[in-house]
């Protein structure tokens, strides 16, 4: 106590003595670019300088006023002062004796991102940053040949995991920040464009993504990466709390480029990318001869599933020799039949080769930027055309961006930005059976089939689906030519912002954002297609004398949807400094947002593409009319209102305490008004050790800071209510009487509580040896409690599932990012950036429903994979399993199957049979980026890695339902048969020998649960390799150019992974039908005028 | 001083702009969404319940001996129905249609919600509310009745119906409870209790055409007569059938309408389509069934259309025009059978003959009438069964009738393959869907 008192007294004495032997310095701080005064800049004498001058004072500083003026009493002997300002590099000015007003020119640090961080709500000086925030500047090197910004983020930010969803052009990856926080609803981060949160950024679920037919385009895909200045990723609660409930999965803030006062800059860049077709040799599919042998073997065996399928069975059956073959084998066939079968062996159609192509993609960008002290502008045009490796699959995008900032007076600044784009995705229409999808088809079509007959007509594949003699004709090329699927999206985002400065302490900022996405989808099928034949077959009725009620011709399904939002933000910011050592910043604000979604779809039949005409459909009765709707419409409207505040207090420029709070309200229907607003808050602190006097003189230490934060976030399901709710629909139960009915889709849920996430983060930032090594380490725990998840209900409830407060779980993780300047000579520089994330996810408590037959995850990661330990196969070729006593038992014994193939064990006993194998989420992930610069040359080598993760794969073939009409991989050749008792895979089983086990394998999916199909998946990918050359400036100046860069980049060239046999890439392991992740080489030219 | 006032003004403006109008701003009534509270809304909820009643009595037609399938049918129909038709329950094709489970319980959920909310329903007269709750009891009874007849062993085949497990009885709206199967006897007891409860509440005797899918006072006894018939409680079945016929005894004139049309004079409840558009498309009438109609039987040309010798098409199905759950024709047959089994052959004849009279040409009827009157009890039983098969063909009765009566051996042929359902085969009871067992393992026991 006494000691504190004496410190205070000393400090006061210091203040009092300020005028003793001081010199009064007056001056102005201005921006170097436009000479505008900078309001609220801090002018200081650094501690080091004070010490050198022999002053006993700790802190000498002041702030500039509304005209940028300042006056500061500095102790005698001080030779320099420093000016600091958000968004500008620190400027140091030497003081000369007897000089008049000092003019300090500060240069914008827009390129020097280290000084300021943009959170979307505020710009925060990095020295006061208490939260976990990482910024990546966007340039050609970072973007590579990525079409969208989200594709380029992989491996760039520690704690951000990016998984490619498919190789289709324009497909967005799945992005997770610091693991999975919630299981309900979206796990995607919130995307923010220049302060306005974007709508329509959700990625469809993995299930829907397994094929390329499901064309989609997110709002992020509409942004031209060339317009982006930087990406800021907000990771912890201290950073995201200000964004409210939507930010529970992290926030990605996009800051776009803007003009700077000065000479007009013109930049033109182009990128031409070649991506070769990729072989599917890794899939180990059967060749014609192997497939013929397999079909022969199956026809002679007791495996009867779809026994008429496959060309071999058809040839033998057409010759009437099926019985003879089963009795006497190959020798019993006539030589003519033998020859016809052998002829199949000679055909080896490479479906992958004829369905896929090499692609050539192009991208062009042109931008103009510049301005003067009154206004600055940035304008750009971009065009991108990308073709998928699948013929007919393509995407293109045209962008136009215009941003202008006006400085109307010293107090008022307004800006307007307009981002417009039109993007088109094209594909072919596919049938619900999926066979018409070229990726699927190329892996399943028989190699002995040919698409065209000798006279050029289509050969039809009859192994499509079902059994018996299908008269439906299918040819993949006919389908591709006869169907179209086009998605056209037109987007406009307009942002208007105004900033009014009352004085040096107080300013008001307002921002209005409008986002409009207009999507048109058109699916067309011609008359002569499988798709249309299928429709005709389905609508052919005996009551119409065996005719279809659909008119002759094709069909067109068209839909259009409009999604729009308006967001208005208003906030006041206060920042002040007292007594040269207390800095206070505060911000209060409010935000209201409204979103609308409208969609209309119309279907026409008897469509002809040439005339654009449809024909009327005459339905035989209302039942059929209901099945073939011609028109549909939907409309959704939502409103949100929020209040927020942040504050920070900094003492002596090194101790910062911050906090933020936000109330989020939304239009929850069927919920009491008091639950409408949810409070979210965070507190955080920072200790900048390197600014302590006792460390400041250290020559090797540039920066050392400790950070800590704690925050709470929450979420509730908007559609859950404790009342029985329903949606109005129309129904016709009896002819001529259409009534309104209320459809109840979910049961009421009075037990559902708020889902809460509490996050604690502690971090260290370290910069040493003139910032040659920068290290940032974050430790976090993120505990989610009362998490909401979908729980499967016993169907006797009347519902399949409902939301429950399922569990609590904890993510514990460490994120390390190290940037080093390994070698730095005059001509040569080698920089390394390594980021690494460890995330351990553990379910702390789980409420297991009574009816669940798979184990609970308590004590395990949320992505826990459980499996039944398989113990090889028995002497009849059936899988054996280990029971809990370690004995080898059959499925019947393990599960105590009843005659109908169902387990008579209780749910709890069934849970007990499983063993934990591993987690589906990687334990370690990150990136390793190296940049080498030699004179005008630059070489970048970037790796990304994901380690220690497991995948549950689909078995290579189904034991009970293997369809012999389709191709498969070579695992089936090593199955158990009486002739091959040493086979390593189980036999194909029929329904007669062990009917109970048959039902288990056929209907309950027992074999999929075997640990034999859970695979370890680790990989390191050479994400990109880029070599760039900048033309020497002497040369470019002669051509009146500013900068010319030429780069060559290879993307996704190599992947090193644990065993991924039978799959194309470890990243898409588990899905045989995933599109290959494209390899590409691109040439990039950038010219600045 | 000036600074502070500006600051204050700014704060006040902000607060005024937002706080005041906030609640209004957030009061968005979602388009088309509602909390079910009024009588009108409960009625609309029940309308949905009626609309999702599974058409499994139509699907069961594939299992009975009413239809034929062959390779001329469309691929989709073959893969959807062939394995049901051949009783291949062990290894059905992936695309095979399944008998319902969850839909029944969804109807039951909505019925239970109405039953539980009886005292809370607003804006409705007492009669209106009673009618809604009464219909809910009827729906619950009928759903359990369909379930127990699909998935439970036949009541009449069991020595002790309380010993054989059938389906869970769901009598509340708690979504979390995981039920076990109740016995066949317990389910039937509950069905009767629910019908009794409905009787006390239901008060509409006849709904206008178009709304006549709803249960009425007449339908209470109509369902009772069927339930008692399935239990072999003959005198109860007969008494219930008599009470129905006292109110409604009209029989259709086949020259002007089909008896199972929703707007026929016979209609009591016109809820299930039975032979939906999809089922009707795949339905080829079995030749033996077709041959069971004499050429003097009016039904032969009204029910069917013979295209070729083997291709006989169905005319009494395929759209909601032919929605029929209960009609007077069935009640006559219920009464005849119940009276005979109760030991009164004369009374049995008195219900069988009027029906026959309206279905045959007069000369032939006279001939049949003489024959019926000369029949022994055994012959008369066969005649009632045969008439029931002819009259109610493709109306979803046959499979259940086979189950509760003789469970005979059935054979079907597809190309050169023959499929047999032996007499009393365990496949006379449908296997509970795997999806239901996966969601509730108790169902395996």
CSV table of N, CA, C and O in Angstrom, one decimal, chain B residues 159-197:
chain,number,residue,atom,x,y,z
B,159,UNK,N,-54.4,-68.8,-29.9
B,159,UNK,CA,-55.0,-69.4,-28.8
B,159,UNK,C,-55.2,-68.4,-27.7
B,159,UNK,O,-56.2,-68.2,-27.0
B,160,UNK,N,-54.1,-67.6,-27.4
B,160,UNK,CA,-54.1,-66.5,-26.5
B,160,UNK,C,-53.7,-65.2,-27.1
B,160,UNK,O,-52.5,-65.0,-27.2
B,161,UNK,N,-54.6,-64.4,-27.5
B,161,UNK,CA,-54.2,-63.1,-28.2
B,161,UNK,C,-53.4,-62.2,-27.3
B,161,UNK,O,-52.7,-61.3,-27.8
B,162,UNK,N,-53.4,-62.4,-26.0
B,162,UNK,CA,-52.6,-61.6,-25.1
B,162,UNK,C,-51.1,-62.1,-25.0
B,162,UNK,O,-50.3,-61.5,-24.3
B,163,UNK,N,-50.8,-63.1,-25.7
B,163,UNK,CA,-49.5,-63.7,-25.6
B,163,UNK,C,-48.6,-63.3,-26.8
B,163,UNK,O,-47.4,-63.1,-26.7
B,164,UNK,N,-49.3,-63.0,-27.9
B,164,UNK,CA,-48.6,-62.7,-29.1
B,164,UNK,C,-48.4,-61.2,-29.3
B,164,UNK,O,-49.3,-60.4,-29.3
B,165,UNK,N,-47.1,-60.8,-29.4
B,165,UNK,CA,-46.8,-59.3,-29.5
B,165,UNK,C,-47.1,-58.8,-30.9
B,165,UNK,O,-46.8,-59.4,-31.9
B,166,UNK,N,-47.7,-57.6,-30.9
B,166,UNK,CA,-48.0,-57.0,-32.2
B,166,UNK,C,-47.3,-55.6,-32.4
B,166,UNK,O,-46.1,-55.6,-32.9
B,167,UNK,N,-47.9,-54.6,-32.1
B,167,UNK,CA,-47.4,-53.2,-32.3
B,167,UNK,C,-47.5,-52.4,-31.1
B,167,UNK,O,-48.3,-52.7,-30.2
B,168,UNK,N,-46.7,-51.4,-30.9
B,168,UNK,CA,-46.8,-50.5,-29.8
B,168,UNK,C,-48.1,-49.7,-29.8
B,168,UNK,O,-48.5,-49.3,-30.9
B,169,UNK,N,-48.7,-49.5,-28.7
B,169,UNK,CA,-49.9,-48.6,-28.6
B,169,UNK,C,-49.4,-47.3,-28.1
B,169,UNK,O,-48.8,-47.1,-27.1
B,170,UNK,N,-49.7,-46.3,-28.9
B,170,UNK,CA,-49.2,-44.9,-28.6
B,170,UNK,C,-50.5,-44.1,-28.2
B,170,UNK,O,-51.3,-43.8,-29.0
B,171,UNK,N,-50.5,-43.8,-26.9
B,171,UNK,CA,-51.7,-43.1,-26.4
B,171,UNK,C,-51.4,-41.7,-25.8
B,171,UNK,O,-52.3,-41.1,-25.2
B,172,UNK,N,-50.2,-41.2,-26.0
B,172,UNK,CA,-49.9,-39.8,-25.6
B,172,UNK,C,-49.0,-39.2,-26.6
B,172,UNK,O,-48.7,-39.8,-27.7
B,173,UNK,N,-48.7,-37.9,-26.4
B,173,UNK,CA,-47.9,-37.2,-27.4
B,173,UNK,C,-46.4,-37.0,-27.0
B,173,UNK,O,-45.7,-36.3,-27.6
B,174,UNK,N,-46.0,-37.7,-25.9
B,174,UNK,CA,-44.6,-37.6,-25.5
B,174,UNK,C,-43.7,-38.2,-26.6
B,174,UNK,O,-43.7,-39.4,-26.9
B,175,UNK,N,-42.8,-37.3,-27.2
B,175,UNK,CA,-42.0,-37.9,-28.3
B,175,UNK,C,-40.8,-38.7,-27.8
B,175,UNK,O,-40.2,-39.4,-28.5
B,176,UNK,N,-40.5,-38.6,-26.5
B,176,UNK,CA,-39.3,-39.3,-26.0
B,176,UNK,C,-39.5,-40.8,-25.6
B,176,UNK,O,-38.5,-41.5,-25.5
B,177,UNK,N,-40.7,-41.1,-25.3
B,177,UNK,CA,-40.9,-42.5,-24.8
B,177,UNK,C,-40.6,-43.5,-25.8
B,177,UNK,O,-40.8,-43.3,-27.0
B,178,UNK,N,-39.9,-44.6,-25.4
B,178,UNK,CA,-39.6,-45.6,-26.3
B,178,UNK,C,-40.4,-46.8,-25.9
B,178,UNK,O,-40.2,-47.4,-24.9
B,179,UNK,N,-41.4,-47.2,-26.8
B,179,UNK,CA,-42.4,-48.2,-26.4
B,179,UNK,C,-41.9,-49.6,-26.8
B,179,UNK,O,-41.1,-49.8,-27.6
B,180,UNK,N,-42.6,-50.6,-26.2
B,180,UNK,CA,-42.4,-51.9,-26.6
B,180,UNK,C,-43.7,-52.4,-27.3
B,180,UNK,O,-44.7,-51.7,-27.2
B,181,UNK,N,-43.7,-53.5,-27.9
B,181,UNK,CA,-44.9,-54.0,-28.6
B,181,UNK,C,-45.9,-54.5,-27.6
B,181,UNK,O,-45.6,-55.2,-26.7
B,182,UNK,N,-47.2,-54.1,-27.9
B,182,UNK,CA,-48.3,-54.6,-27.0
B,182,UNK,C,-48.8,-55.9,-27.7
B,182,UNK,O,-48.6,-56.1,-28.9
B,183,UNK,N,-49.5,-56.6,-26.9
B,183,UNK,CA,-50.1,-57.9,-27.5
B,183,UNK,C,-51.2,-57.6,-28.4
B,183,UNK,O,-51.8,-56.5,-28.4
B,184,UNK,N,-51.5,-58.6,-29.3
B,184,UNK,CA,-52.6,-58.4,-30.2
B,184,UNK,C,-53.9,-58.2,-29.4
B,184,UNK,O,-54.7,-57.3,-29.8
B,185,UNK,N,-54.1,-58.9,-28.3
B,185,UNK,CA,-55.3,-58.7,-27.5
B,185,UNK,C,-55.4,-57.3,-26.9
B,185,UNK,O,-56.4,-56.7,-27.0
B,186,UNK,N,-54.2,-56.8,-26.4
B,186,UNK,CA,-54.3,-55.5,-25.8
B,186,UNK,C,-54.6,-54.4,-26.9
B,186,UNK,O,-55.3,-53.4,-26.6
B,187,UNK,N,-54.0,-54.6,-28.1
B,187,UNK,CA,-54.3,-53.6,-29.1
B,187,UNK,C,-55.8,-53.6,-29.5
B,187,UNK,O,-56.4,-52.5,-29.6
B,188,UNK,N,-56.4,-54.8,-29.6
B,188,UNK,CA,-57.8,-54.9,-29.9
B,188,UNK,C,-58.6,-54.3,-28.8
B,188,UNK,O,-59.6,-53.6,-29.1
B,189,UNK,N,-58.3,-54.5,-27.6
B,189,UNK,CA,-59.0,-53.9,-26.5
B,189,UNK,C,-59.0,-52.4,-26.5
B,189,UNK,O,-60.0,-51.8,-26.3
B,190,UNK,N,-57.8,-51.9,-26.9
B,190,UNK,CA,-57.7,-50.4,-26.9
B,190,UNK,C,-58.5,-49.9,-28.1
B,190,UNK,O,-59.2,-48.8,-28.0
B,191,UNK,N,-58.5,-50.6,-29.2
B,191,UNK,CA,-59.3,-50.2,-30.4
B,191,UNK,C,-60.8,-50.1,-29.9
B,191,UNK,O,-61.5,-49.0,-30.2
B,192,UNK,N,-61.3,-51.1,-29.2
B,192,UNK,CA,-62.7,-51.1,-28.8
B,192,UNK,C,-63.0,-49.9,-27.8
B,192,UNK,O,-64.0,-49.2,-27.9
B,193,UNK,N,-62.0,-49.7,-26.9
B,193,UNK,CA,-62.2,-48.6,-25.9
B,193,UNK,C,-62.2,-47.3,-26.6
B,193,UNK,O,-63.0,-46.4,-26.3
B,194,UNK,N,-61.4,-47.1,-27.7
B,194,UNK,CA,-61.3,-45.8,-28.4
B,194,UNK,C,-62.6,-45.6,-29.2
B,194,UNK,O,-63.2,-44.5,-29.2
B,195,UNK,N,-63.2,-46.7,-29.8
B,195,UNK,CA,-64.4,-46.6,-30.5
B,195,UNK,C,-65.5,-46.2,-29.5
B,195,UNK,O,-66.4,-45.4,-29.8
B,196,UNK,N,-65.5,-46.8,-28.3
B,196,UNK,CA,-66.5,-46.5,-27.3
B,196,UNK,C,-66.4,-45.0,-26.9
B,196,UNK,O,-67.4,-44.3,-26.7
B,197,UNK,N,-65.2,-44.5,-26.7
B,197,UNK,CA,-64.9,-43.1,-26.4
B,197,UNK,C,-65.5,-42.2,-27.5
B,197,UNK,O,-66.1,-41.2,-27.2
